[in-house]
């Protein structure tokens, strides 16, 4: 961390408390006296230093961080890719997986039909929403606990591990047989939820918030990991920008940037990023080519009748084609599927 | 709602299911045949129609909403300003209130001292965080239940109603003696929390999410109101943009826009919007002049030592000055304080 | 275009002038009377109607556009892909091209060396800046006219057509032997420049502005095309968002969205989008996979010594590798290179 | 400037060229050896150092700037407010001015009528567009040279100095009798135009670009000032964000932030920021209260018939009311009008 003072020769009465406070934290200091301003370089473990506190001191002009504020998620301290084992299905470190299924679980017939179709097409996990975050209180809110039971039936039928979203800590006992617990974009900074998930032993699929930076995404992963659960799968799903031609703007650069900063696997949700079915395939292919470790895609047997997100769901036929083309790309990026 | 078809003469086999589905929802249809495209105007209560579902139909080019998707928060159906009574302190409808206090409750001495100082300066409610949402799991997370107890002591001492943030539904019993429950920006779309608060009888201070539109803010208010609790105070606290000179960008236009769309009171948090103490006063004055019904401001007895958000906290002396200047503005905007 | 009135039965004294004005423009009107509001559908050529003017009328609640405001760039009126012939090198309609070269032309040796290297790697056009838009007046502003001469020397040496940026209409005579004139992101809405280029006969590479929507990009293309020059190549180069991990956020979705809306070719500049050399290859591959018709990439013989944009330039060796991998992708997306 | 190296002990063969290059620029270096990384503090005039060049060096992890990249616009080197004299009307340093008039000059009657009305209401300068930047080539482009003549007639009639936009350097001779030359948001980084205006002796009203940071605005001012013309008036006019309820988001914080960073006067254009007439007054009042040195407001005798931007124009009556209320605010912010 670097502390830039306002002046070359700051008032010692103001400088001294800063220095002694830093020393009390076991942080070392080295001074660089510039033409107009003095700079203090902090050495040692500066993750304990509150950057805003220093910034607010009267003699301080600015503070700049050198080290990243996350540790467990940081590739600098963990060079090898993390591989997450979901009931025998491995994700990360060269293993690429496709997760597919409907936005919402609607009925036994629907979820079982879609599960069989996506499995046949090559998907290795089944997604489906039981608890649904909807912008309007008047929209369908999901089948809730019944939806979870139906997902488990589809799992039994097909053998596909299931991925589904949690919205409320108190529902955690219901998720006992769920294979991957998803934290939705709106809950990426629901810290109490993250802490609780950090105490479980389940893989967590953590979606990037609509307006959250990659650093904030990694800090939310750190919340889960610091609780003891290091099985975190990061998911880019589009960010909010000024552009209105797509629902969100898929941040394709997030894939190589995250791979550089962290050892955690990174998957992409092109369905939510685009919001339009016809864009899902090109975005899925682009994401795979950019190095994603997997995809999570909405597939519905009858998209125009879907109880939510019909606009962005693929038909099983469209998913067959997408999955086929994605698999053709994998050798070019040194990935293995299934 | 207006449905724009792709063609002038759509395939009747595709048009018919759309029309019969709309009729089943008691929604009327009127056709406008254009040069190249036909437009269907939907009449009746279209809030039951899922806009995304129609958008996804093959014959449909686009769908545009005419009515707002919120009802209880909509000024069209409730022309008069809502006035919220917080333990005798009235907010809204010409009554302006200042809420002030530290970011975090740190100790009995601190909260009591700050409470007395802000009361003397003219604040009519006390804010203070007991449960703190922090980006890093390694930062101070608040005094939690002990913090709530200290707030109640400060309330007893000064008579100021207290405003504090909830992060977790399961904590609700601890908030029994809290006067206003705050929902933070990160939880604006934590729908399970909103629903639960909709079943309480307490005023809710609902902060706009960092990247949420004003319509989404009103939809979140609608979640609370549709549960039966209509005492919602909206709070603009800055949005995330590309500009980095301030922590967030205060959306000053939100004040007149919200007053136009809703009858709910609108307050502003200039401290979080700016992130820098020296900007708080000009933003507070500007917000008041733009018609805000109140302000919520961070004040700390020793900002450089504050355990969080010290950079944006005012000293009690600076708050005295701000409060004095804000009160001078009130007659110009036909507002009464206290 | 759809005009939504505030009331079901608007004041005829206010409605009549609107209707007669629309009739004077040869625009037809059809009424839909809803439960609370009346909607007027406008038929005929509504591109002559000023949407903001109608919006501002007292009886009008909102106006929504149905038709796109661009014609010549619109795929609806020109189904086939436009193929642009640059001195025999064809771009668009299945023909994929790589444009490469340094950010700035620095010397004869530099531009000739880089030109030979990128040609050997498979690039089919040479880029190089002679007039450079720099944020600071104190930064290197390009070799200007001398830079153009050096580019022409490199063209003579290698046979590669050249692409270079114009910043000022008065420089147009200097661009007589340039093959493709580039309009930079900062000048995307410099309408006088666009109009003048519309009177030339040269292919124009039009870069998307940092904060411009895809519709605005197409409207700027329309400026050039309405002047008579239909040879416009669109270029996505990243947009400005809140994320700071990359210089800009590459909007990968722009590729399929533009291909859907327009017949003009779409290329991608991953170098400027990323701002970091190590991200250029994954973004180039992803863009190709998403359907781009070409790439424009910065290559410098000695990036750390480049007079501008060194951070994002590839070495010739890195470009060799990128070009090789991009060519491997082309068959998967039914594109032919060279 | 601070250079953060990747390692504690960098390869001397890579470090040496960096140091010798810095020495050749007369920049001093001071080393801080941290636990894992070494930091070099650069001293002396670092404005000559290309930050991107250093960033791209292999041994370098990151570079952080300490000094601002602008000098002439920097308040650190020019503590007193700049006061701009426009034909006897003083703007800045406590002198507040209102600039008003139509978006476009449409006819002699229109501009003369509006000029008289806004003068009577208290405006001290007249704005009016002759050359109009329009998104569509099919929209009205302004009366051009004729519009300038009509503005000069209105100036003769009322004595009000005139403010009008330039879009093209070659038009400069036509602007000889214009009092303030406006650079529109779309041209904020049209550097050739800025340089040319830097060689004139006229006050320049420089509008912030839709997606430009405050630092970029100051760098554009620096372009003009470094050419010798220090009479620059900065104008905040709203930035592009995700919010769609207003045309742009007025960045009210820009006022105090700019006043802190620069000595140049700062005015606000609430008309373009809002895009809706009913929001202009609250935003104008808020801007004044936040410390703006002036306002520029669109006023039209018949807004619904305005040839452009009718939606955001005030009637003369509405402007009377706004001007009256703004003048009431001035004493509260220690400003003098006229």
Tab-separated table of N, CA and C in Angstrom, chain C residues 17-18 21 47 50 52-58 69-72 131-139 141 144 167-171 186-187 189-193 195 210-213 215-216 219-220 222-223 226 240 247 303-312, chain D residues 17-18 21 47 50 52-58 69-72 131-139 141 144 167-171 186-187 189-193 195 210-213 215-216 219-220 222-223 226 240 247 303-312:
chain	number	residue	atom	x	y	z
C	17	UNK	N	-54.488	19.696	-33.538
C	17	UNK	CA	-53.240	20.161	-34.176
C	17	UNK	C	-52.253	19.016	-34.409
C	18	UNK	N	-52.211	18.063	-33.479
C	18	UNK	CA	-51.314	16.925	-33.641
C	18	UNK	C	-51.695	16.130	-34.892
C	21	UNK	N	-51.041	18.060	-38.135
C	21	UNK	CA	-49.608	18.124	-38.411
C	21	UNK	C	-49.122	16.785	-38.988
C	47	UNK	N	-40.241	8.079	-40.592
C	47	UNK	CA	-38.873	8.546	-40.336
C	47	UNK	C	-38.793	10.073	-40.420
C	50	UNK	N	-40.460	13.912	-35.984
C	50	UNK	CA	-39.516	14.166	-34.887
C	50	UNK	C	-40.122	13.640	-33.589
C	52	UNK	N	-39.120	13.589	-30.547
C	52	UNK	CA	-39.047	14.436	-29.354
C	52	UNK	C	-40.122	15.522	-29.373
C	53	UNK	N	-40.429	15.974	-30.579
C	53	UNK	CA	-41.450	17.015	-30.697
C	53	UNK	C	-42.799	16.481	-30.203
C	54	UNK	N	-43.150	15.288	-30.640
C	54	UNK	CA	-44.434	14.728	-30.200
C	54	UNK	C	-44.414	14.483	-28.699
C	55	UNK	N	-43.290	13.966	-28.218
C	55	UNK	CA	-43.161	13.666	-26.788
C	55	UNK	C	-43.448	14.891	-25.924
C	56	UNK	N	-43.094	16.061	-26.459
C	56	UNK	CA	-43.205	17.268	-25.647
C	56	UNK	C	-44.609	17.848	-25.629
C	57	UNK	N	-45.539	17.300	-26.421
C	57	UNK	CA	-46.894	17.846	-26.435
C	57	UNK	C	-47.629	17.487	-25.157
C	58	UNK	N	-48.458	18.404	-24.734
C	58	UNK	CA	-49.049	18.263	-23.406
C	58	UNK	C	-49.943	17.033	-23.261
C	69	UNK	N	-34.519	3.995	-37.148
C	69	UNK	CA	-34.339	5.313	-37.768
C	69	UNK	C	-33.300	5.314	-38.893
C	70	UNK	N	-32.690	4.170	-39.192
C	70	UNK	CA	-31.710	4.122	-40.283
C	70	UNK	C	-32.284	3.298	-41.428
C	71	UNK	N	-31.950	3.685	-42.625
C	71	UNK	CA	-32.509	3.016	-43.809
C	71	UNK	C	-31.428	2.322	-44.625
C	72	UNK	N	-30.427	3.107	-45.043
C	72	UNK	CA	-29.423	2.545	-45.944
C	72	UNK	C	-28.591	1.467	-45.261
C	131	UNK	N	-1.874	10.554	-37.711
C	131	UNK	CA	-2.481	11.598	-36.869
C	131	UNK	C	-3.074	10.878	-35.660
C	132	UNK	N	-2.589	11.215	-34.472
C	132	UNK	CA	-2.970	10.454	-33.281
C	132	UNK	C	-3.801	11.276	-32.305
C	133	UNK	N	-4.995	10.830	-31.969
C	133	UNK	CA	-5.754	11.514	-30.923
C	133	UNK	C	-5.221	11.100	-29.553
C	134	UNK	N	-4.647	12.012	-28.805
C	134	UNK	CA	-4.085	11.690	-27.489
C	134	UNK	C	-4.787	12.521	-26.427
C	135	UNK	N	-5.065	11.914	-25.303
C	135	UNK	CA	-5.772	12.606	-24.225
C	135	UNK	C	-5.017	13.841	-23.750
C	136	UNK	N	-3.709	13.772	-23.766
C	136	UNK	CA	-2.917	14.888	-23.255
C	136	UNK	C	-2.260	15.674	-24.389
C	137	UNK	N	-2.318	17.000	-24.324
C	137	UNK	CA	-1.627	17.799	-25.344
C	137	UNK	C	-0.116	17.638	-25.256
C	138	UNK	N	0.361	17.065	-24.155
C	138	UNK	CA	1.796	16.928	-23.967
C	138	UNK	C	2.311	15.571	-24.463
C	139	UNK	N	1.412	14.714	-24.968
C	139	UNK	CA	1.843	13.408	-25.485
C	139	UNK	C	2.170	13.515	-26.975
C	141	UNK	N	1.963	13.324	-30.752
C	141	UNK	CA	0.740	13.497	-31.546
C	141	UNK	C	0.814	12.823	-32.923
C	144	UNK	N	2.191	12.713	-38.380
C	144	UNK	CA	1.319	13.495	-39.259
C	144	UNK	C	1.598	13.182	-40.742
C	167	UNK	N	-8.415	12.867	-38.580
C	167	UNK	CA	-8.933	13.590	-37.415
C	167	UNK	C	-9.510	14.938	-37.806
C	168	UNK	N	-9.364	15.314	-39.084
C	168	UNK	CA	-9.628	16.697	-39.460
C	168	UNK	C	-9.973	16.712	-40.951
C	169	UNK	N	-11.117	17.259	-41.276
C	169	UNK	CA	-11.558	17.257	-42.682
C	169	UNK	C	-10.509	17.873	-43.599
C	170	UNK	N	-9.845	18.918	-43.097
C	170	UNK	CA	-8.927	19.636	-43.978
C	170	UNK	C	-7.733	18.770	-44.395
C	171	UNK	N	-7.537	17.648	-43.718
C	171	UNK	CA	-6.442	16.742	-44.100
C	171	UNK	C	-6.829	15.805	-45.233
C	186	UNK	N	-13.528	8.693	-30.883
C	186	UNK	CA	-13.839	10.038	-30.397
C	186	UNK	C	-14.523	10.893	-31.463
C	187	UNK	N	-14.386	10.503	-32.724
C	187	UNK	CA	-15.012	11.265	-33.810
C	187	UNK	C	-16.235	10.574	-34.391
C	189	UNK	N	-19.208	10.780	-33.743
C	189	UNK	CA	-20.332	11.692	-33.958
C	189	UNK	C	-19.856	13.081	-34.385
C	190	UNK	N	-18.717	13.123	-35.045
C	190	UNK	CA	-18.244	14.356	-35.674
C	190	UNK	C	-18.923	14.401	-37.043
C	191	UNK	N	-20.145	14.941	-37.040
C	191	UNK	CA	-21.014	14.770	-38.209
C	191	UNK	C	-20.479	15.454	-39.459
C	192	UNK	N	-19.796	16.585	-39.288
C	192	UNK	CA	-19.260	17.254	-40.474
C	192	UNK	C	-18.194	16.391	-41.146
C	193	UNK	N	-17.414	15.709	-40.330
C	193	UNK	CA	-16.419	14.784	-40.874
C	193	UNK	C	-17.110	13.624	-41.601
C	195	UNK	N	-20.081	13.538	-42.958
C	195	UNK	CA	-20.710	14.001	-44.211
C	195	UNK	C	-19.669	14.113	-45.323
C	210	UNK	N	-16.933	5.315	-27.484
C	210	UNK	CA	-16.805	4.747	-26.150
C	210	UNK	C	-18.131	4.586	-25.419
C	211	UNK	N	-19.071	5.462	-25.673
C	211	UNK	CA	-20.325	5.421	-24.928
C	211	UNK	C	-21.487	5.531	-25.886
C	212	UNK	N	-21.293	4.972	-27.077
C	212	UNK	CA	-22.375	5.057	-28.048
C	212	UNK	C	-23.068	3.716	-28.214
C	213	UNK	N	-24.360	3.776	-28.353
C	213	UNK	CA	-25.147	2.571	-28.561
C	213	UNK	C	-24.932	2.067	-29.985
C	215	UNK	N	-27.268	1.508	-32.034
C	215	UNK	CA	-28.136	2.298	-32.917
C	215	UNK	C	-27.447	3.596	-33.334
C	216	UNK	N	-26.751	4.226	-32.393
C	216	UNK	CA	-26.022	5.452	-32.750
C	216	UNK	C	-24.895	5.168	-33.745
C	219	UNK	N	-26.495	4.994	-36.988
C	219	UNK	CA	-26.890	6.325	-37.467
C	219	UNK	C	-25.675	7.076	-38.017
C	220	UNK	N	-24.506	6.860	-37.412
C	220	UNK	CA	-23.302	7.500	-37.939
C	220	UNK	C	-22.912	6.885	-39.281
C	222	UNK	N	-25.074	5.762	-41.275
C	222	UNK	CA	-26.097	6.322	-42.157
C	222	UNK	C	-25.689	7.709	-42.666
C	223	UNK	N	-25.019	8.503	-41.824
C	223	UNK	CA	-24.516	9.817	-42.263
C	223	UNK	C	-23.599	9.660	-43.470
C	226	UNK	N	-25.674	8.146	-46.489
C	226	UNK	CA	-26.652	9.046	-47.107
C	226	UNK	C	-25.966	10.061	-48.010
C	240	UNK	N	-17.270	2.003	-22.552
C	240	UNK	CA	-16.888	2.437	-21.212
C	240	UNK	C	-17.927	1.953	-20.209
C	247	UNK	N	-9.199	-1.737	-19.928
C	247	UNK	CA	-9.335	-0.328	-20.303
C	247	UNK	C	-10.776	-0.020	-20.692
C	303	UNK	N	7.326	-3.323	-28.295
C	303	UNK	CA	6.226	-2.685	-27.575
C	303	UNK	C	6.643	-1.784	-26.419
C	304	UNK	N	7.615	-2.187	-25.572
C	304	UNK	CA	7.911	-1.301	-24.431
C	304	UNK	C	8.456	0.045	-24.876
C	305	UNK	N	8.930	0.140	-26.109
C	305	UNK	CA	9.468	1.396	-26.597
C	305	UNK	C	8.478	2.125	-27.507
C	306	UNK	N	7.278	1.562	-27.696
C	306	UNK	CA	6.314	2.192	-28.602
C	306	UNK	C	5.980	3.592	-28.101
C	307	UNK	N	5.839	4.533	-29.029
C	307	UNK	CA	5.555	5.911	-28.613
C	307	UNK	C	4.127	6.079	-28.131
C	308	UNK	N	3.272	5.128	-28.425
C	308	UNK	CA	1.955	5.143	-27.778
C	308	UNK	C	1.385	3.752	-27.737
C	309	UNK	N	0.521	3.524	-26.763
C	309	UNK	CA	-0.208	2.261	-26.646
C	309	UNK	C	0.679	1.028	-26.601
C	310	UNK	N	1.885	1.187	-26.098
C	310	UNK	CA	2.763	0.031	-26.000
C	310	UNK	C	2.151	-1.096	-25.179
C	311	UNK	N	1.391	-0.731	-24.168
C	311	UNK	CA	0.860	-1.736	-23.246
C	311	UNK	C	-0.025	-2.750	-23.931
C	312	UNK	N	-0.650	-2.359	-25.018
C	312	UNK	CA	-1.603	-3.261	-25.656
C	312	UNK	C	-1.083	-3.846	-26.965
D	17	UNK	N	17.622	-0.579	-17.998
D	17	UNK	CA	17.129	0.291	-19.076
D	17	UNK	C	16.026	1.240	-18.597
D	18	UNK	N	15.171	0.759	-17.686
D	18	UNK	CA	14.108	1.603	-17.146
D	18	UNK	C	14.715	2.801	-16.420
D	21	UNK	N	16.506	5.229	-18.763
D	21	UNK	CA	15.534	5.993	-19.541
D	21	UNK	C	14.919	7.107	-18.676
D	47	UNK	N	5.355	14.644	-15.631
D	47	UNK	CA	4.334	14.782	-16.673
D	47	UNK	C	4.886	14.398	-18.044
D	50	UNK	N	5.527	8.683	-20.063
D	50	UNK	CA	4.364	8.001	-20.627
D	50	UNK	C	4.022	6.807	-19.745
D	52	UNK	N	1.710	4.566	-19.871
D	52	UNK	CA	1.407	3.290	-20.516
D	52	UNK	C	2.670	2.550	-20.932
D	53	UNK	N	3.675	3.337	-21.286
D	53	UNK	CA	4.928	2.718	-21.695
D	53	UNK	C	5.545	1.950	-20.528
D	54	UNK	N	5.579	2.591	-19.377
D	54	UNK	CA	6.166	1.897	-18.218
D	54	UNK	C	5.335	0.679	-17.857
D	55	UNK	N	4.007	0.855	-17.894
D	55	UNK	CA	3.114	-0.243	-17.538
D	55	UNK	C	3.397	-1.487	-18.359
D	56	UNK	N	3.832	-1.274	-19.604
D	56	UNK	CA	3.976	-2.412	-20.513
D	56	UNK	C	5.291	-3.145	-20.327
D	57	UNK	N	6.171	-2.612	-19.478
D	57	UNK	CA	7.461	-3.285	-19.308
D	57	UNK	C	7.296	-4.558	-18.497
D	58	UNK	N	8.107	-5.540	-18.837
D	58	UNK	CA	7.873	-6.869	-18.291
D	58	UNK	C	8.047	-6.952	-16.773
D	69	UNK	N	-2.373	15.058	-14.465
D	69	UNK	CA	-1.704	15.239	-15.756
D	69	UNK	C	-1.982	16.597	-16.404
D	70	UNK	N	-2.731	17.457	-15.731
D	70	UNK	CA	-2.998	18.794	-16.292
D	70	UNK	C	-2.303	19.831	-15.424
D	71	UNK	N	-1.828	20.883	-16.059
D	71	UNK	CA	-1.071	21.909	-15.327
D	71	UNK	C	-1.783	23.245	-15.335
D	72	UNK	N	-2.075	23.736	-16.545
D	72	UNK	CA	-2.647	25.077	-16.651
D	72	UNK	C	-4.043	25.142	-16.044
D	131	UNK	N	-25.278	25.764	-36.078
D	131	UNK	CA	-24.807	24.472	-36.585
D	131	UNK	C	-25.209	23.440	-35.542
D	132	UNK	N	-26.026	22.476	-35.948
D	132	UNK	CA	-26.596	21.541	-34.970
D	132	UNK	C	-26.110	20.118	-35.176
D	133	UNK	N	-25.505	19.518	-34.157
D	133	UNK	CA	-25.161	18.093	-34.266
D	133	UNK	C	-26.415	17.258	-34.012
D	134	UNK	N	-26.860	16.531	-35.010
D	134	UNK	CA	-28.063	15.704	-34.851
D	134	UNK	C	-27.717	14.246	-35.108
D	135	UNK	N	-28.285	13.361	-34.312
D	135	UNK	CA	-27.983	11.936	-34.452
D	135	UNK	C	-28.338	11.410	-35.846
D	136	UNK	N	-29.400	11.940	-36.419
D	136	UNK	CA	-29.847	11.438	-37.727
D	136	UNK	C	-29.520	12.420	-38.849
D	137	UNK	N	-29.006	11.904	-39.975
D	137	UNK	CA	-28.745	12.796	-41.109
D	137	UNK	C	-30.042	13.348	-41.692
D	138	UNK	N	-31.164	12.760	-41.308
D	138	UNK	CA	-32.440	13.198	-41.861
D	138	UNK	C	-33.115	14.254	-40.985
D	139	UNK	N	-32.501	14.626	-39.857
D	139	UNK	CA	-33.073	15.656	-38.985
D	139	UNK	C	-32.565	17.041	-39.406
D	141	UNK	N	-30.623	20.277	-39.559
D	141	UNK	CA	-29.216	20.455	-39.209
D	141	UNK	C	-28.855	21.893	-38.807
D	144	UNK	N	-27.337	27.182	-39.978
D	144	UNK	CA	-25.919	27.362	-40.328
D	144	UNK	C	-25.536	28.853	-40.365
D	167	UNK	N	-18.832	23.288	-34.999
D	167	UNK	CA	-18.721	21.852	-35.241
D	167	UNK	C	-17.567	21.530	-36.167
D	168	UNK	N	-16.930	22.570	-36.703
D	168	UNK	CA	-16.014	22.358	-37.816
D	168	UNK	C	-15.021	23.510	-37.821
D	169	UNK	N	-13.739	23.190	-37.787
D	169	UNK	CA	-12.711	24.240	-37.717
D	169	UNK	C	-12.841	25.224	-38.874
D	170	UNK	N	-13.229	24.702	-40.031
D	170	UNK	CA	-13.252	25.580	-41.209
D	170	UNK	C	-14.314	26.671	-41.088
D	171	UNK	N	-15.225	26.524	-40.133
D	171	UNK	CA	-16.243	27.568	-39.927
D	171	UNK	C	-15.745	28.719	-39.067
D	186	UNK	N	-20.153	16.048	-28.041
D	186	UNK	CA	-19.636	15.067	-29.002
D	186	UNK	C	-18.251	15.445	-29.526
D	187	UNK	N	-17.886	16.726	-29.386
D	187	UNK	CA	-16.585	17.174	-29.869
D	187	UNK	C	-15.587	17.433	-28.748
D	189	UNK	N	-13.497	15.691	-27.399
D	189	UNK	CA	-12.165	15.156	-27.673
D	189	UNK	C	-11.805	15.249	-29.154
D	190	UNK	N	-12.364	16.246	-29.820
D	190	UNK	CA	-11.963	16.563	-31.195
D	190	UNK	C	-10.744	17.481	-31.051
D	191	UNK	N	-9.574	16.840	-30.918
D	191	UNK	CA	-8.393	17.578	-30.471
D	191	UNK	C	-7.944	18.644	-31.466
D	192	UNK	N	-8.122	18.392	-32.755
D	192	UNK	CA	-7.721	19.403	-33.727
D	192	UNK	C	-8.564	20.673	-33.564
D	193	UNK	N	-9.827	20.483	-33.279
D	193	UNK	CA	-10.701	21.636	-33.028
D	193	UNK	C	-10.240	22.373	-31.760
D	195	UNK	N	-7.281	22.449	-30.399
D	195	UNK	CA	-6.000	23.148	-30.624
D	195	UNK	C	-6.228	24.465	-31.352
D	210	UNK	N	-20.416	12.911	-23.056
D	210	UNK	CA	-21.392	11.990	-22.483
D	210	UNK	C	-20.764	10.899	-21.615
D	211	UNK	N	-19.567	10.491	-21.957
D	211	UNK	CA	-18.954	9.376	-21.232
D	211	UNK	C	-17.535	9.735	-20.861
D	212	UNK	N	-17.313	11.003	-20.612
D	212	UNK	CA	-15.953	11.419	-20.263
D	212	UNK	C	-15.844	11.733	-18.790
D	213	UNK	N	-14.714	11.345	-18.229
D	213	UNK	CA	-14.450	11.619	-16.823
D	213	UNK	C	-14.120	13.106	-16.651
D	215	UNK	N	-11.500	14.167	-15.260
D	215	UNK	CA	-10.094	14.351	-15.620
D	215	UNK	C	-9.934	14.549	-17.127
D	216	UNK	N	-10.702	13.806	-17.905
D	216	UNK	CA	-10.637	13.980	-19.365
D	216	UNK	C	-11.152	15.359	-19.777
D	219	UNK	N	-8.376	17.620	-19.198
D	219	UNK	CA	-7.332	17.452	-20.222
D	219	UNK	C	-7.742	18.156	-21.519
D	220	UNK	N	-9.035	18.145	-21.838
D	220	UNK	CA	-9.482	18.847	-23.042
D	220	UNK	C	-9.361	20.360	-22.846
D	222	UNK	N	-7.123	21.632	-21.043
D	222	UNK	CA	-5.670	21.824	-21.125
D	222	UNK	C	-5.217	21.967	-22.586
D	223	UNK	N	-5.857	21.225	-23.500
D	223	UNK	CA	-5.549	21.376	-24.930
D	223	UNK	C	-5.746	22.820	-25.375
D	226	UNK	N	-3.200	25.149	-23.400
D	226	UNK	CA	-1.791	25.016	-23.763
D	226	UNK	C	-1.505	25.725	-25.081
D	240	UNK	N	-23.821	9.590	-19.497
D	240	UNK	CA	-24.601	8.424	-19.905
D	240	UNK	C	-24.452	7.324	-18.866
D	247	UNK	N	-32.848	11.577	-19.878
D	247	UNK	CA	-32.025	11.378	-21.078
D	247	UNK	C	-30.591	11.067	-20.678
D	303	UNK	N	-42.373	25.569	-27.465
D	303	UNK	CA	-41.610	24.322	-27.396
D	303	UNK	C	-42.170	23.186	-28.252
D	304	UNK	N	-43.496	22.952	-28.284
D	304	UNK	CA	-43.932	21.784	-29.055
D	304	UNK	C	-43.656	21.939	-30.549
D	305	UNK	N	-43.393	23.155	-31.001
D	305	UNK	CA	-43.089	23.362	-32.410
D	305	UNK	C	-41.598	23.546	-32.660
D	306	UNK	N	-40.797	23.455	-31.636
D	306	UNK	CA	-39.354	23.655	-31.809
D	306	UNK	C	-38.802	22.640	-32.803
D	307	UNK	N	-37.881	23.094	-33.642
D	307	UNK	CA	-37.330	22.187	-34.652
D	307	UNK	C	-36.368	21.167	-34.052
D	308	UNK	N	-35.950	21.392	-32.848
D	308	UNK	CA	-35.217	20.328	-32.151
D	308	UNK	C	-35.307	20.515	-30.661
D	309	UNK	N	-35.197	19.423	-29.943
D	309	UNK	CA	-35.148	19.449	-28.477
D	309	UNK	C	-36.333	20.159	-27.835
D	310	UNK	N	-37.483	20.135	-28.498
D	310	UNK	CA	-38.663	20.764	-27.907
D	310	UNK	C	-38.990	20.190	-26.537
D	311	UNK	N	-38.743	18.895	-26.384
D	311	UNK	CA	-39.151	18.224	-25.149
D	311	UNK	C	-38.506	18.812	-23.905
D	312	UNK	N	-37.334	19.394	-24.069
D	312	UNK	CA	-36.627	19.882	-22.891
D	312	UNK	C	-36.624	21.397	-22.781
